[in-house]
Every structure is written in C-alpha cells, then in structure tokens.
C-alpha cells in the first residue's frame, strides 16, 4: 500500500502591500477596528495584469524545488481557486502550460476558502486509486478582484496569494503523508457568504457578500467538529498534533480553534496578520511559512482545517515529509 506523502511546499505573494491605514483612506474604517476584530494588519494585492495562474506558477515552481522533482515528473495538477483567470478553461490547464508540465492532467476545484482541503482530499483519493504519482496541489487566488472596495464589512478581510504542495505516492512507513480527511457542505447556508454575480445568473463577475457574525458562529462550531472527526478516525488526540495550520480568515476564529484543541501558541501557525484571508491559498501559504521558518519539520503531524462559502468545510491530518 502506497502512502501519499507531502514532500514539498512553495508560496508566492504579490509585491503590493495594502495596510489598514491605506484602506482607511478610501473606505470608512480604521486600523484599530480591523486589528481588534480580525487580527489583520496588511494584505497583498495583485496588479491588474497579474493573474491567478501567474501566482500559482510561482508557488508551484518553489514547491517543485523544495521536493526535488522535475516539472516533467508531475502527472496531475489541481488548482483550488474561486478567482480563475477565465470562466474556462480551468486555471490548472493554464498553469500546466506556463509550467511546461506536459505529462500532467489538470483541473480546478471550487470550494472557496475550503478549496485547499477539498483539493488535498481529491488528490489523495485519485492517487490512492493509482491516478497520479506526483501531484501538484495549488491554492491560488486574486480575491481582491472580487471585492467591492466601498463595502467596509468585506473589503478589509481579504488578500491575494498562492501556495502549493507536492504530493508523492510512495511505499513508505505507515502513518506518514495524508492520514485522514473529512469534507462537508451545507447549501442551506449558501446565502450567508456568496458572490452576487455569475455566468448563468447576472452575466457579471459580482462582489463578495457576507453576514460576518453568522459565518463566524458556523466556522468555530463546524471546524471543531471536523477536527474531532479526523482525530477520531485516525485514533489520535489533539495531544498528537505538532502544528495546527488553520485557514487564516480571522485571528479570533483561529484562537477559538486553538482553545478547543487545547494547543499552546507554539503549536499554531498564524499568518493572518500579514496575509489576511487569501481563501484557498491561505493554508498552503501558512504551511510554507511554517516550513521555511524551520517550525514544521519532517515527521511532524499537521492538522489542517478550513471553511468557506457554501458553506463548505473540511479538515485533514498529514504527517509532513518522509521518514528518515
Ligand atoms: N471598519 C469599521 N467598522 C466596521 C467595519 C470596518 N471595516 N466593518 C463593519 N463595521 C461596523 C459595522 O457597521 C457595525 O457597526 P454598527 O454597530 O454601527 O452597526 C460594527 O462594526 C459591528 O459589525 P459586526 O459585523 O457585528 O462586527 P463583528 O464583530 O461581527 O466583526 C467580522 C465583523 C470581522 C466580519 C466578523 O464577523 C468575522 O470575522 N466573521 C467571520 C468572517 C469570516 O471569517 N469570513 C471568512 C470566512 S469564510 C471564508 O474564508 C470565505
């Protein structure tokens, strides 16, 4: 039986930084409100000519370097995004062409902020069934292009970026790689977080609309239940977790999860202060930050969780790297 190992990570953030003070120059908000309610200090913003696929390619190239694989070794590319370059083809095929990954099949996954955990689980299923030995899973977003910059209740929350991981199917020690996943959706809550545009409805792109308080309440409750579920099916407890690498939407949601799992600060990767909510990119961006800073090491047990529009949510347990 092959394990699905996570052998490389990479990330890319656009150069332009927008601070809370920058936002307060054109929308009625202030640094103190944003920091207190969300933990966000600044976010990155892609330039108009910078596409989601451009961000994805930069993150993917770094992940390839970190895994030691050649681009032609990649046989599957999955891009989790809500901000594709165009309605079709899939951004993943554009990424494939830009990377020169000509031996890969490629497709997108759309689960908004839960996109990365969804894509990871899809990759795990495909690879376990023998489709794909070396898969690139990328979360990439130019989410700022979906924002109404006059709506202070949403425009302060999001940022742009991309993160990528390399997964390799290999015979390996039990308990390494992807250990467990759980995915959930509840479309009854589709109206608390959505975009008011689309191809078959308005014919426009639309803007993000959100009932923040409702999303907050569901986030804490549903993420905690999903994490309990993956720990339970793996016969593990929160004491076994080396790093919680949560979706970075709001520091208060992250702190609530940390408390529920009874984890000290030293076991939680927090990047929301300078990334803001980058939707599907947030977990692989946080993962890369954890690995590059030397916190996450080979053999560490990672707990990943995310929730987003749908509502859709999920959690994964992954033992990072390879056995030495
Ligand atoms: N600056 C200043 N004031 C603001 C701002 C702002 N940017 N935004 C809202 N306010 C005001 C409101 O108008 C309201 O004023 P009022 O009392 O005079 O009516 C007041 O602040 C309180 O507004 P609430 O929305 O009740 O504030 P809350 O404490 O709930 O914080 C927030 C809002 C930060 C959005 C919070 O609800 C939240 O984080 N929710 C979760 C949202 C989230 O994480 N979404 C993403 C997850 S899913 C995904 O990742 C796509």
mmCIF file of C-alpha atoms and ligand atoms in Angstrom:
data_model
loop_
_atom_site.group_PDB
_atom_site.id
_atom_site.type_symbol
_atom_site.label_atom_id
_atom_site.label_comp_id
_atom_site.label_asym_id
_atom_site.label_seq_id
_atom_site.Cartn_x
_atom_site.Cartn_y
_atom_site.Cartn_z
ATOM 1 C CA UNK A 1 0.000 0.000 0.000
ATOM 2 C CA UNK A 2 1.427 3.370 -1.018
ATOM 3 C CA UNK A 3 1.305 6.428 1.236
ATOM 4 C CA UNK A 4 0.513 9.866 -0.188
ATOM 5 C CA UNK A 5 3.471 11.895 1.090
ATOM 6 C CA UNK A 6 3.735 15.686 1.226
ATOM 7 C CA UNK A 7 7.289 16.274 0.044
ATOM 8 C CA UNK A 8 7.479 19.948 -0.911
ATOM 9 C CA UNK A 9 5.863 23.328 -0.307
ATOM 10 C CA UNK A 10 6.017 26.720 -2.000
ATOM 11 C CA UNK A 11 4.337 30.099 -1.865
ATOM 12 C CA UNK A 12 4.084 33.414 -3.608
ATOM 13 C CA UNK A 13 2.687 36.774 -2.504
ATOM 14 C CA UNK A 14 2.223 39.728 -4.878
ATOM 15 C CA UNK A 15 4.539 42.672 -4.171
ATOM 16 C CA UNK A 16 1.954 45.370 -3.475
ATOM 17 C CA UNK A 17 1.178 45.701 0.246
ATOM 18 C CA UNK A 18 -2.063 47.349 1.394
ATOM 19 C CA UNK A 19 -2.046 48.299 5.062
ATOM 20 C CA UNK A 20 -5.140 49.015 7.155
ATOM 21 C CA UNK A 21 -4.186 52.702 7.023
ATOM 22 C CA UNK A 22 -4.106 52.528 3.224
ATOM 23 C CA UNK A 23 -7.685 51.195 3.264
ATOM 24 C CA UNK A 24 -8.876 53.868 5.666
ATOM 25 C CA UNK A 25 -8.027 56.473 3.014
ATOM 26 C CA UNK A 26 -10.870 55.327 0.761
ATOM 27 C CA UNK A 27 -13.326 53.419 2.972
ATOM 28 C CA UNK A 28 -14.790 54.295 6.387
ATOM 29 C CA UNK A 29 -12.628 52.055 8.586
ATOM 30 C CA UNK A 30 -9.565 52.257 10.806
ATOM 31 C CA UNK A 31 -6.533 50.201 11.764
ATOM 32 C CA UNK A 32 -7.733 49.670 15.318
ATOM 33 C CA UNK A 33 -11.148 48.225 14.280
ATOM 34 C CA UNK A 34 -9.589 45.850 11.741
ATOM 35 C CA UNK A 35 -6.839 44.629 14.125
ATOM 36 C CA UNK A 36 -9.192 44.121 17.068
ATOM 37 C CA UNK A 37 -11.895 42.272 15.099
ATOM 38 C CA UNK A 38 -9.726 40.271 12.692
ATOM 39 C CA UNK A 39 -6.023 40.381 13.618
ATOM 40 C CA UNK A 40 -5.239 41.688 10.125
ATOM 41 C CA UNK A 41 -2.563 44.377 9.752
ATOM 42 C CA UNK A 42 -1.893 44.225 5.996
ATOM 43 C CA UNK A 43 -2.620 42.178 2.898
ATOM 44 C CA UNK A 44 -1.103 41.730 -0.585
ATOM 45 C CA UNK A 45 -2.831 42.839 -3.766
ATOM 46 C CA UNK A 46 -2.170 41.516 -7.260
ATOM 47 C CA UNK A 47 -1.687 44.095 -10.022
ATOM 48 C CA UNK A 48 -4.408 44.214 -12.704
ATOM 49 C CA UNK A 49 -2.189 42.327 -15.163
ATOM 50 C CA UNK A 50 -1.192 39.694 -12.566
ATOM 51 C CA UNK A 51 -3.408 36.614 -12.995
ATOM 52 C CA UNK A 52 -4.242 33.829 -10.562
ATOM 53 C CA UNK A 53 -2.264 31.450 -12.805
ATOM 54 C CA UNK A 54 0.835 33.700 -12.527
ATOM 55 C CA UNK A 55 0.721 33.495 -8.725
ATOM 56 C CA UNK A 56 0.085 29.739 -8.898
ATOM 57 C CA UNK A 57 3.063 29.114 -11.200
ATOM 58 C CA UNK A 58 5.453 30.966 -8.876
ATOM 59 C CA UNK A 59 4.262 28.959 -5.862
ATOM 60 C CA UNK A 60 4.387 25.704 -7.845
ATOM 61 C CA UNK A 61 7.961 26.283 -9.047
ATOM 62 C CA UNK A 62 9.057 26.793 -5.445
ATOM 63 C CA UNK A 63 7.237 23.633 -4.333
ATOM 64 C CA UNK A 64 8.941 21.659 -7.122
ATOM 65 C CA UNK A 65 12.355 22.932 -5.972
ATOM 66 C CA UNK A 66 11.557 22.023 -2.382
ATOM 67 C CA UNK A 67 10.515 18.479 -3.354
ATOM 68 C CA UNK A 68 13.442 17.932 -5.739
ATOM 69 C CA UNK A 69 11.112 16.861 -8.561
ATOM 70 C CA UNK A 70 11.408 17.892 -12.202
ATOM 71 C CA UNK A 71 8.371 19.559 -13.753
ATOM 72 C CA UNK A 72 8.025 16.638 -16.202
ATOM 73 C CA UNK A 73 7.618 14.250 -13.239
ATOM 74 C CA UNK A 74 4.311 15.941 -12.384
ATOM 75 C CA UNK A 75 1.369 13.884 -13.638
ATOM 76 C CA UNK A 76 -1.540 15.753 -12.024
ATOM 77 C CA UNK A 77 -2.186 19.429 -11.242
ATOM 78 C CA UNK A 78 -5.138 20.519 -9.132
ATOM 79 C CA UNK A 79 -5.751 24.225 -8.609
ATOM 80 C CA UNK A 80 -8.158 25.275 -5.866
ATOM 81 C CA UNK A 81 -9.462 28.718 -6.758
ATOM 82 C CA UNK A 82 -12.560 30.905 -6.749
ATOM 83 C CA UNK A 83 -10.869 33.554 -8.876
ATOM 84 C CA UNK A 84 -9.956 31.712 -12.090
ATOM 85 C CA UNK A 85 -8.203 33.520 -14.961
ATOM 86 C CA UNK A 86 -11.322 32.967 -17.084
ATOM 87 C CA UNK A 87 -14.581 31.031 -16.983
ATOM 88 C CA UNK A 88 -12.870 28.254 -18.917
ATOM 89 C CA UNK A 89 -10.506 26.548 -19.439
ATOM 90 C CA UNK A 90 -9.571 25.540 -15.933
ATOM 91 C CA UNK A 91 -6.808 27.689 -14.441
ATOM 92 C CA UNK A 92 -4.973 24.415 -13.792
ATOM 93 C CA UNK A 93 -4.503 23.887 -17.548
ATOM 94 C CA UNK A 94 -3.105 27.414 -17.913
ATOM 95 C CA UNK A 95 -0.737 26.657 -15.025
ATOM 96 C CA UNK A 96 0.233 23.398 -16.724
ATOM 97 C CA UNK A 97 1.158 25.252 -19.924
ATOM 98 C CA UNK A 98 3.068 28.015 -18.098
ATOM 99 C CA UNK A 99 4.998 25.454 -16.035
ATOM 100 C CA UNK A 100 5.660 23.181 -19.036
ATOM 101 C CA UNK A 101 4.212 20.243 -17.060
ATOM 102 C CA UNK A 102 3.264 18.422 -20.217
ATOM 103 C CA UNK A 103 2.811 14.997 -18.623
ATOM 104 C CA UNK A 104 0.058 16.146 -16.267
ATOM 105 C CA UNK A 105 -3.728 16.129 -16.378
ATOM 106 C CA UNK A 106 -5.092 19.292 -14.805
ATOM 107 C CA UNK A 107 -8.348 20.592 -13.349
ATOM 108 C CA UNK A 108 -9.727 23.108 -10.853
ATOM 109 C CA UNK A 109 -11.576 22.591 -7.593
ATOM 110 C CA UNK A 110 -14.043 25.250 -6.407
ATOM 111 C CA UNK A 111 -14.813 25.174 -2.699
ATOM 112 C CA UNK A 112 -13.941 28.801 -1.918
ATOM 113 C CA UNK A 113 -11.928 29.079 1.306
ATOM 114 C CA UNK A 114 -12.190 25.315 1.865
ATOM 115 C CA UNK A 115 -10.696 24.750 -1.610
ATOM 116 C CA UNK A 116 -7.292 23.584 -0.436
ATOM 117 C CA UNK A 117 -8.581 20.896 1.939
ATOM 118 C CA UNK A 118 -11.005 19.782 -0.782
ATOM 119 C CA UNK A 119 -8.216 19.610 -3.387
ATOM 120 C CA UNK A 120 -5.954 17.727 -0.987
ATOM 121 C CA UNK A 121 -8.660 15.163 -0.347
ATOM 122 C CA UNK A 122 -9.443 14.795 -4.085
ATOM 123 C CA UNK A 123 -5.725 14.324 -4.809
ATOM 124 C CA UNK A 124 -5.447 11.734 -2.051
ATOM 125 C CA UNK A 125 -8.399 9.799 -3.489
ATOM 126 C CA UNK A 126 -7.077 9.885 -7.053
ATOM 127 C CA UNK A 127 -3.536 8.983 -6.088
ATOM 128 C CA UNK A 128 -4.647 6.172 -3.787
ATOM 129 C CA UNK A 129 -6.597 4.789 -6.769
ATOM 130 C CA UNK A 130 -3.459 4.924 -8.941
ATOM 131 C CA UNK A 131 -4.166 8.147 -10.866
ATOM 132 C CA UNK A 132 -1.166 10.403 -10.367
ATOM 133 C CA UNK A 133 2.121 9.568 -8.657
ATOM 134 C CA UNK A 134 3.412 13.117 -8.359
ATOM 135 C CA UNK A 135 0.655 15.693 -7.902
ATOM 136 C CA UNK A 136 0.838 19.439 -7.511
ATOM 137 C CA UNK A 137 -1.976 20.779 -5.328
ATOM 138 C CA UNK A 138 -2.142 24.555 -5.559
ATOM 139 C CA UNK A 139 -4.345 27.090 -3.798
ATOM 140 C CA UNK A 140 -4.244 30.380 -5.709
ATOM 141 C CA UNK A 141 -6.409 33.476 -5.501
ATOM 142 C CA UNK A 142 -6.655 37.053 -6.699
ATOM 143 C CA UNK A 143 -9.540 37.515 -4.268
ATOM 144 C CA UNK A 144 -9.155 41.305 -4.143
ATOM 145 C CA UNK A 145 -10.556 41.344 -7.699
ATOM 146 C CA UNK A 146 -13.889 40.064 -6.279
ATOM 147 C CA UNK A 147 -14.250 42.800 -3.678
ATOM 148 C CA UNK A 148 -16.488 45.836 -3.510
ATOM 149 C CA UNK A 149 -13.991 48.403 -2.199
ATOM 150 C CA UNK A 150 -16.882 50.541 -0.878
ATOM 151 C CA UNK A 151 -18.114 47.716 1.407
ATOM 152 C CA UNK A 152 -16.085 48.010 4.603
ATOM 153 C CA UNK A 153 -17.610 44.849 6.051
ATOM 154 C CA UNK A 154 -15.841 42.675 3.437
ATOM 155 C CA UNK A 155 -13.073 44.608 1.658
ATOM 156 C CA UNK A 156 -10.811 44.772 4.712
ATOM 157 C CA UNK A 157 -10.767 40.988 5.179
ATOM 158 C CA UNK A 158 -9.181 39.525 2.053
ATOM 159 C CA UNK A 159 -5.844 39.378 0.225
ATOM 160 C CA UNK A 160 -4.127 37.703 -2.739
ATOM 161 C CA UNK A 161 -1.533 34.935 -2.890
ATOM 162 C CA UNK A 162 -0.762 31.358 -3.806
ATOM 163 C CA UNK A 163 0.623 28.292 -2.096
ATOM 164 C CA UNK A 164 1.451 24.842 -3.435
ATOM 165 C CA UNK A 165 2.361 21.391 -2.187
ATOM 166 C CA UNK A 166 3.859 18.380 -3.949
ATOM 167 C CA UNK A 167 2.287 15.016 -3.117
ATOM 168 C CA UNK A 168 4.090 11.776 -3.980
ATOM 169 C CA UNK A 169 2.627 8.264 -3.885
ATOM 170 C CA UNK A 170 5.341 6.044 -2.400
ATOM 171 C CA UNK A 171 5.698 2.847 -0.413
ATOM 172 C CA UNK A 172 6.538 4.229 2.989
ATOM 173 C CA UNK A 173 6.190 3.814 6.716
ATOM 174 C CA UNK A 174 2.553 3.714 7.952
ATOM 175 C CA UNK A 175 1.354 6.954 9.461
ATOM 176 C CA UNK A 176 3.242 9.235 7.058
ATOM 177 C CA UNK A 177 1.665 11.530 4.480
ATOM 178 C CA UNK A 178 -2.071 12.118 4.309
ATOM 179 C CA UNK A 179 -3.627 10.263 7.237
ATOM 180 C CA UNK A 180 -7.256 11.387 7.192
ATOM 181 C CA UNK A 181 -9.622 13.830 5.514
ATOM 182 C CA UNK A 182 -13.178 14.880 6.113
ATOM 183 C CA UNK A 183 -15.302 17.092 3.842
ATOM 184 C CA UNK A 184 -18.733 18.629 4.479
ATOM 185 C CA UNK A 185 -21.154 21.061 2.832
ATOM 186 C CA UNK A 186 -24.472 22.602 3.817
ATOM 187 C CA UNK A 187 -26.070 24.567 0.986
ATOM 188 C CA UNK A 188 -28.827 25.818 3.284
ATOM 189 C CA UNK A 189 -26.274 28.445 4.339
ATOM 190 C CA UNK A 190 -25.278 29.487 0.814
ATOM 191 C CA UNK A 191 -26.725 32.991 1.341
ATOM 192 C CA UNK A 192 -24.536 33.983 4.305
ATOM 193 C CA UNK A 193 -21.397 34.102 2.141
ATOM 194 C CA UNK A 194 -21.598 34.381 -1.633
ATOM 195 C CA UNK A 195 -20.818 36.449 -4.728
ATOM 196 C CA UNK A 196 -23.753 38.311 -6.288
ATOM 197 C CA UNK A 197 -22.784 37.542 -9.888
ATOM 198 C CA UNK A 198 -22.181 34.623 -12.205
ATOM 199 C CA UNK A 199 -22.261 33.350 -15.779
ATOM 200 C CA UNK A 200 -25.772 31.880 -15.705
ATOM 201 C CA UNK A 201 -27.362 34.465 -13.392
ATOM 202 C CA UNK A 202 -26.286 38.080 -13.896
ATOM 203 C CA UNK A 203 -23.623 37.632 -16.544
ATOM 204 C CA UNK A 204 -21.323 39.753 -14.384
ATOM 205 C CA UNK A 205 -18.493 38.787 -12.043
ATOM 206 C CA UNK A 206 -20.155 40.240 -8.931
ATOM 207 C CA UNK A 207 -18.811 41.045 -5.468
ATOM 208 C CA UNK A 208 -18.432 39.208 -2.161
ATOM 209 C CA UNK A 209 -21.401 39.492 0.217
ATOM 210 C CA UNK A 210 -21.219 38.197 3.768
ATOM 211 C CA UNK A 211 -23.106 38.041 7.025
ATOM 212 C CA UNK A 212 -19.969 38.033 9.139
ATOM 213 C CA UNK A 213 -21.460 37.125 12.501
ATOM 214 C CA UNK A 214 -23.276 34.071 11.131
ATOM 215 C CA UNK A 215 -20.165 32.888 9.298
ATOM 216 C CA UNK A 216 -18.133 33.314 12.472
ATOM 217 C CA UNK A 217 -20.533 31.197 14.532
ATOM 218 C CA UNK A 218 -20.663 28.371 11.964
ATOM 219 C CA UNK A 219 -16.891 28.478 11.481
ATOM 220 C CA UNK A 220 -15.966 27.729 15.072
ATOM 221 C CA UNK A 221 -18.630 25.063 15.566
ATOM 222 C CA UNK A 222 -18.093 23.219 12.260
ATOM 223 C CA UNK A 223 -14.298 23.348 12.228
ATOM 224 C CA UNK A 224 -14.103 21.952 15.748
ATOM 225 C CA UNK A 225 -16.431 19.069 14.783
ATOM 226 C CA UNK A 226 -14.408 18.327 11.616
ATOM 227 C CA UNK A 227 -11.170 18.266 13.582
ATOM 228 C CA UNK A 228 -12.679 15.890 16.171
ATOM 229 C CA UNK A 229 -13.760 13.669 13.283
ATOM 230 C CA UNK A 230 -10.295 13.328 11.671
ATOM 231 C CA UNK A 231 -8.644 12.756 15.050
ATOM 232 C CA UNK A 232 -11.214 10.117 15.913
ATOM 233 C CA UNK A 233 -10.886 8.163 12.634
ATOM 234 C CA UNK A 234 -7.089 8.249 12.962
ATOM 235 C CA UNK A 235 -7.096 7.079 16.570
ATOM 236 C CA UNK A 236 -5.174 10.220 17.532
ATOM 237 C CA UNK A 237 -5.838 13.034 20.008
ATOM 238 C CA UNK A 238 -5.089 16.749 19.928
ATOM 239 C CA UNK A 239 -2.002 15.985 22.065
ATOM 240 C CA UNK A 240 -0.529 14.271 18.985
ATOM 241 C CA UNK A 241 -0.772 17.421 16.848
ATOM 242 C CA UNK A 242 2.570 19.147 16.266
ATOM 243 C CA UNK A 243 1.105 22.060 14.276
ATOM 244 C CA UNK A 244 -2.370 23.377 13.680
ATOM 245 C CA UNK A 245 -2.225 25.025 10.242
ATOM 246 C CA UNK A 246 -5.682 26.611 10.017
ATOM 247 C CA UNK A 247 -7.377 28.603 7.282
ATOM 248 C CA UNK A 248 -6.380 32.200 8.010
ATOM 249 C CA UNK A 249 -9.674 34.099 7.985
ATOM 250 C CA UNK A 250 -9.746 35.780 11.356
ATOM 251 C CA UNK A 251 -7.445 35.553 14.391
ATOM 252 C CA UNK A 252 -10.471 35.141 16.673
ATOM 253 C CA UNK A 253 -11.618 32.023 14.790
ATOM 254 C CA UNK A 254 -8.052 30.651 14.886
ATOM 255 C CA UNK A 255 -7.731 31.364 18.629
ATOM 256 C CA UNK A 256 -11.099 29.702 19.299
ATOM 257 C CA UNK A 257 -9.926 26.554 17.477
ATOM 258 C CA UNK A 258 -6.615 26.638 19.339
ATOM 259 C CA UNK A 259 -8.529 26.795 22.631
ATOM 260 C CA UNK A 260 -10.890 23.958 21.675
ATOM 261 C CA UNK A 261 -7.898 21.759 20.813
ATOM 262 C CA UNK A 262 -6.051 22.929 23.933
ATOM 263 C CA UNK A 263 -2.932 23.797 21.929
ATOM 264 C CA UNK A 264 -0.246 26.272 23.084
ATOM 265 C CA UNK A 265 0.768 29.221 20.849
ATOM 266 C CA UNK A 266 3.922 27.304 19.926
ATOM 267 C CA UNK A 267 1.822 24.777 18.004
ATOM 268 C CA UNK A 268 -0.259 27.082 15.799
ATOM 269 C CA UNK A 269 0.839 28.712 12.533
ATOM 270 C CA UNK A 270 -0.668 32.215 12.320
ATOM 271 C CA UNK A 271 -0.154 34.305 9.194
ATOM 272 C CA UNK A 272 -3.452 36.186 9.027
ATOM 273 C CA UNK A 273 -1.828 39.417 10.286
ATOM 274 C CA UNK A 274 0.105 39.941 7.041
ATOM 275 C CA UNK A 275 -1.713 37.707 4.543
ATOM 276 C CA UNK A 276 -5.363 38.427 5.523
ATOM 277 C CA UNK A 277 -7.833 35.870 4.170
ATOM 278 C CA UNK A 278 -6.430 34.526 0.899
ATOM 279 C CA UNK A 279 -9.218 31.933 0.564
ATOM 280 C CA UNK A 280 -7.921 28.666 -0.982
ATOM 281 C CA UNK A 281 -4.324 29.912 -0.799
ATOM 282 C CA UNK A 282 -4.270 30.502 2.928
ATOM 283 C CA UNK A 283 -3.369 27.018 4.190
ATOM 284 C CA UNK A 284 -0.521 26.320 1.715
ATOM 285 C CA UNK A 285 0.792 29.866 2.328
ATOM 286 C CA UNK A 286 0.767 29.202 6.088
ATOM 287 C CA UNK A 287 2.315 25.753 5.573
ATOM 288 C CA UNK A 288 5.159 27.229 3.538
ATOM 289 C CA UNK A 289 5.738 29.915 6.128
ATOM 290 C CA UNK A 290 5.897 27.191 8.812
ATOM 291 C CA UNK A 291 8.373 25.069 6.847
ATOM 292 C CA UNK A 292 10.574 27.997 5.770
ATOM 293 C CA UNK A 293 10.804 29.360 9.304
ATOM 294 C CA UNK A 294 12.006 25.929 10.481
ATOM 295 C CA UNK A 295 8.962 25.332 12.687
ATOM 296 C CA UNK A 296 7.426 22.497 10.644
ATOM 297 C CA UNK A 297 9.835 19.606 10.197
ATOM 298 C CA UNK A 298 9.714 16.227 8.521
ATOM 299 C CA UNK A 299 7.715 13.830 10.709
ATOM 300 C CA UNK A 300 5.534 16.500 12.294
ATOM 301 C CA UNK A 301 1.785 15.859 12.480
ATOM 302 C CA UNK A 302 -0.126 18.731 10.844
ATOM 303 C CA UNK A 303 -3.805 19.468 11.426
ATOM 304 C CA UNK A 304 -5.355 21.475 8.584
ATOM 305 C CA UNK A 305 -8.886 22.926 8.601
ATOM 306 C CA UNK A 306 -10.914 25.405 6.570
ATOM 307 C CA UNK A 307 -14.438 26.668 5.962
ATOM 308 C CA UNK A 308 -15.842 28.894 3.255
ATOM 309 C CA UNK A 309 -18.806 29.801 1.103
ATOM 310 C CA UNK A 310 -21.309 27.004 0.548
ATOM 311 C CA UNK A 311 -20.993 26.520 3.365
ATOM 312 C CA UNK A 312 -18.238 24.003 2.646
ATOM 313 C CA UNK A 313 -15.660 22.877 5.150
ATOM 314 C CA UNK A 314 -13.196 20.143 5.939
ATOM 315 C CA UNK A 315 -10.135 19.020 7.854
ATOM 316 C CA UNK A 316 -7.066 16.881 7.180
ATOM 317 C CA UNK A 317 -4.308 15.254 9.179
ATOM 318 C CA UNK A 318 -0.943 14.972 7.427
ATOM 319 C CA UNK A 319 2.415 13.732 8.670
ATOM 320 C CA UNK A 320 4.772 16.035 6.769
ATOM 321 C CA UNK A 321 7.771 14.897 4.720
ATOM 322 C CA UNK A 322 9.381 11.461 4.517
ATOM 323 C CA UNK A 323 10.571 9.025 7.183
ATOM 324 C CA UNK A 324 14.354 9.482 7.675
HETATM 325 N N1 LIG B 1 -14.409 49.197 9.951
HETATM 326 C C1 LIG B 1 -15.126 49.811 10.908
HETATM 327 N N2 LIG B 1 -16.340 49.399 11.284
HETATM 328 C C2 LIG B 1 -16.871 48.335 10.671
HETATM 329 C C3 LIG B 1 -16.172 47.657 9.655
HETATM 330 C C4 LIG B 1 -14.900 48.112 9.305
HETATM 331 N N3 LIG B 1 -14.147 47.539 8.351
HETATM 332 N N4 LIG B 1 -16.944 46.631 9.234
HETATM 333 C C5 LIG B 1 -18.084 46.660 9.958
HETATM 334 N N5 LIG B 1 -18.034 47.699 10.822
HETATM 335 C C6 LIG B 1 -19.032 48.093 11.793
HETATM 336 C C7 LIG B 1 -20.423 47.619 11.432
HETATM 337 O O1 LIG B 1 -21.050 48.507 10.537
HETATM 338 C C8 LIG B 1 -21.094 47.606 12.787
HETATM 339 O O2 LIG B 1 -21.459 48.917 13.098
HETATM 340 P P1 LIG B 1 -22.861 49.229 13.882
HETATM 341 O O3 LIG B 1 -22.734 48.506 15.198
HETATM 342 O O4 LIG B 1 -22.847 50.717 13.986
HETATM 343 O O5 LIG B 1 -23.922 48.651 13.001
HETATM 344 C C9 LIG B 1 -19.964 47.213 13.754
HETATM 345 O O6 LIG B 1 -18.741 47.457 13.043
HETATM 346 C C10 LIG B 1 -20.019 45.754 14.157
HETATM 347 O O7 LIG B 1 -20.176 44.973 12.975
HETATM 348 P P2 LIG B 1 -20.241 43.399 13.043
HETATM 349 O O8 LIG B 1 -20.340 42.867 11.657
HETATM 350 O O9 LIG B 1 -21.284 42.983 14.014
HETATM 351 O O10 LIG B 1 -18.799 43.092 13.654
HETATM 352 P P3 LIG B 1 -18.191 41.743 14.121
HETATM 353 O O11 LIG B 1 -17.669 41.865 15.489
HETATM 354 O O12 LIG B 1 -19.095 40.568 13.834
HETATM 355 O O13 LIG B 1 -16.921 41.614 13.184
HETATM 356 C C11 LIG B 1 -16.248 40.405 11.216
HETATM 357 C C12 LIG B 1 -17.110 41.541 11.784
HETATM 358 C C13 LIG B 1 -14.799 40.745 11.439
HETATM 359 C C14 LIG B 1 -16.527 40.295 9.727
HETATM 360 C C15 LIG B 1 -16.596 39.104 11.971
HETATM 361 O O14 LIG B 1 -17.979 38.893 11.989
HETATM 362 C C16 LIG B 1 -15.950 37.916 11.319
HETATM 363 O O15 LIG B 1 -14.745 37.802 11.311
HETATM 364 N N6 LIG B 1 -16.737 36.977 10.801
HETATM 365 C C17 LIG B 1 -16.207 35.850 10.126
HETATM 366 C C18 LIG B 1 -15.976 36.280 8.730
HETATM 367 C C19 LIG B 1 -15.005 35.412 8.079
HETATM 368 O O16 LIG B 1 -14.077 34.928 8.665
HETATM 369 N N7 LIG B 1 -15.258 35.237 6.810
HETATM 370 C C20 LIG B 1 -14.469 34.492 6.037
HETATM 371 C C21 LIG B 1 -14.593 33.033 6.416
HETATM 372 S S1 LIG B 1 -15.160 32.144 5.170
HETATM 373 C C22 LIG B 1 -14.068 32.474 4.048
HETATM 374 O O17 LIG B 1 -12.908 32.425 4.368
HETATM 375 C C23 LIG B 1 -14.553 32.922 2.751
#
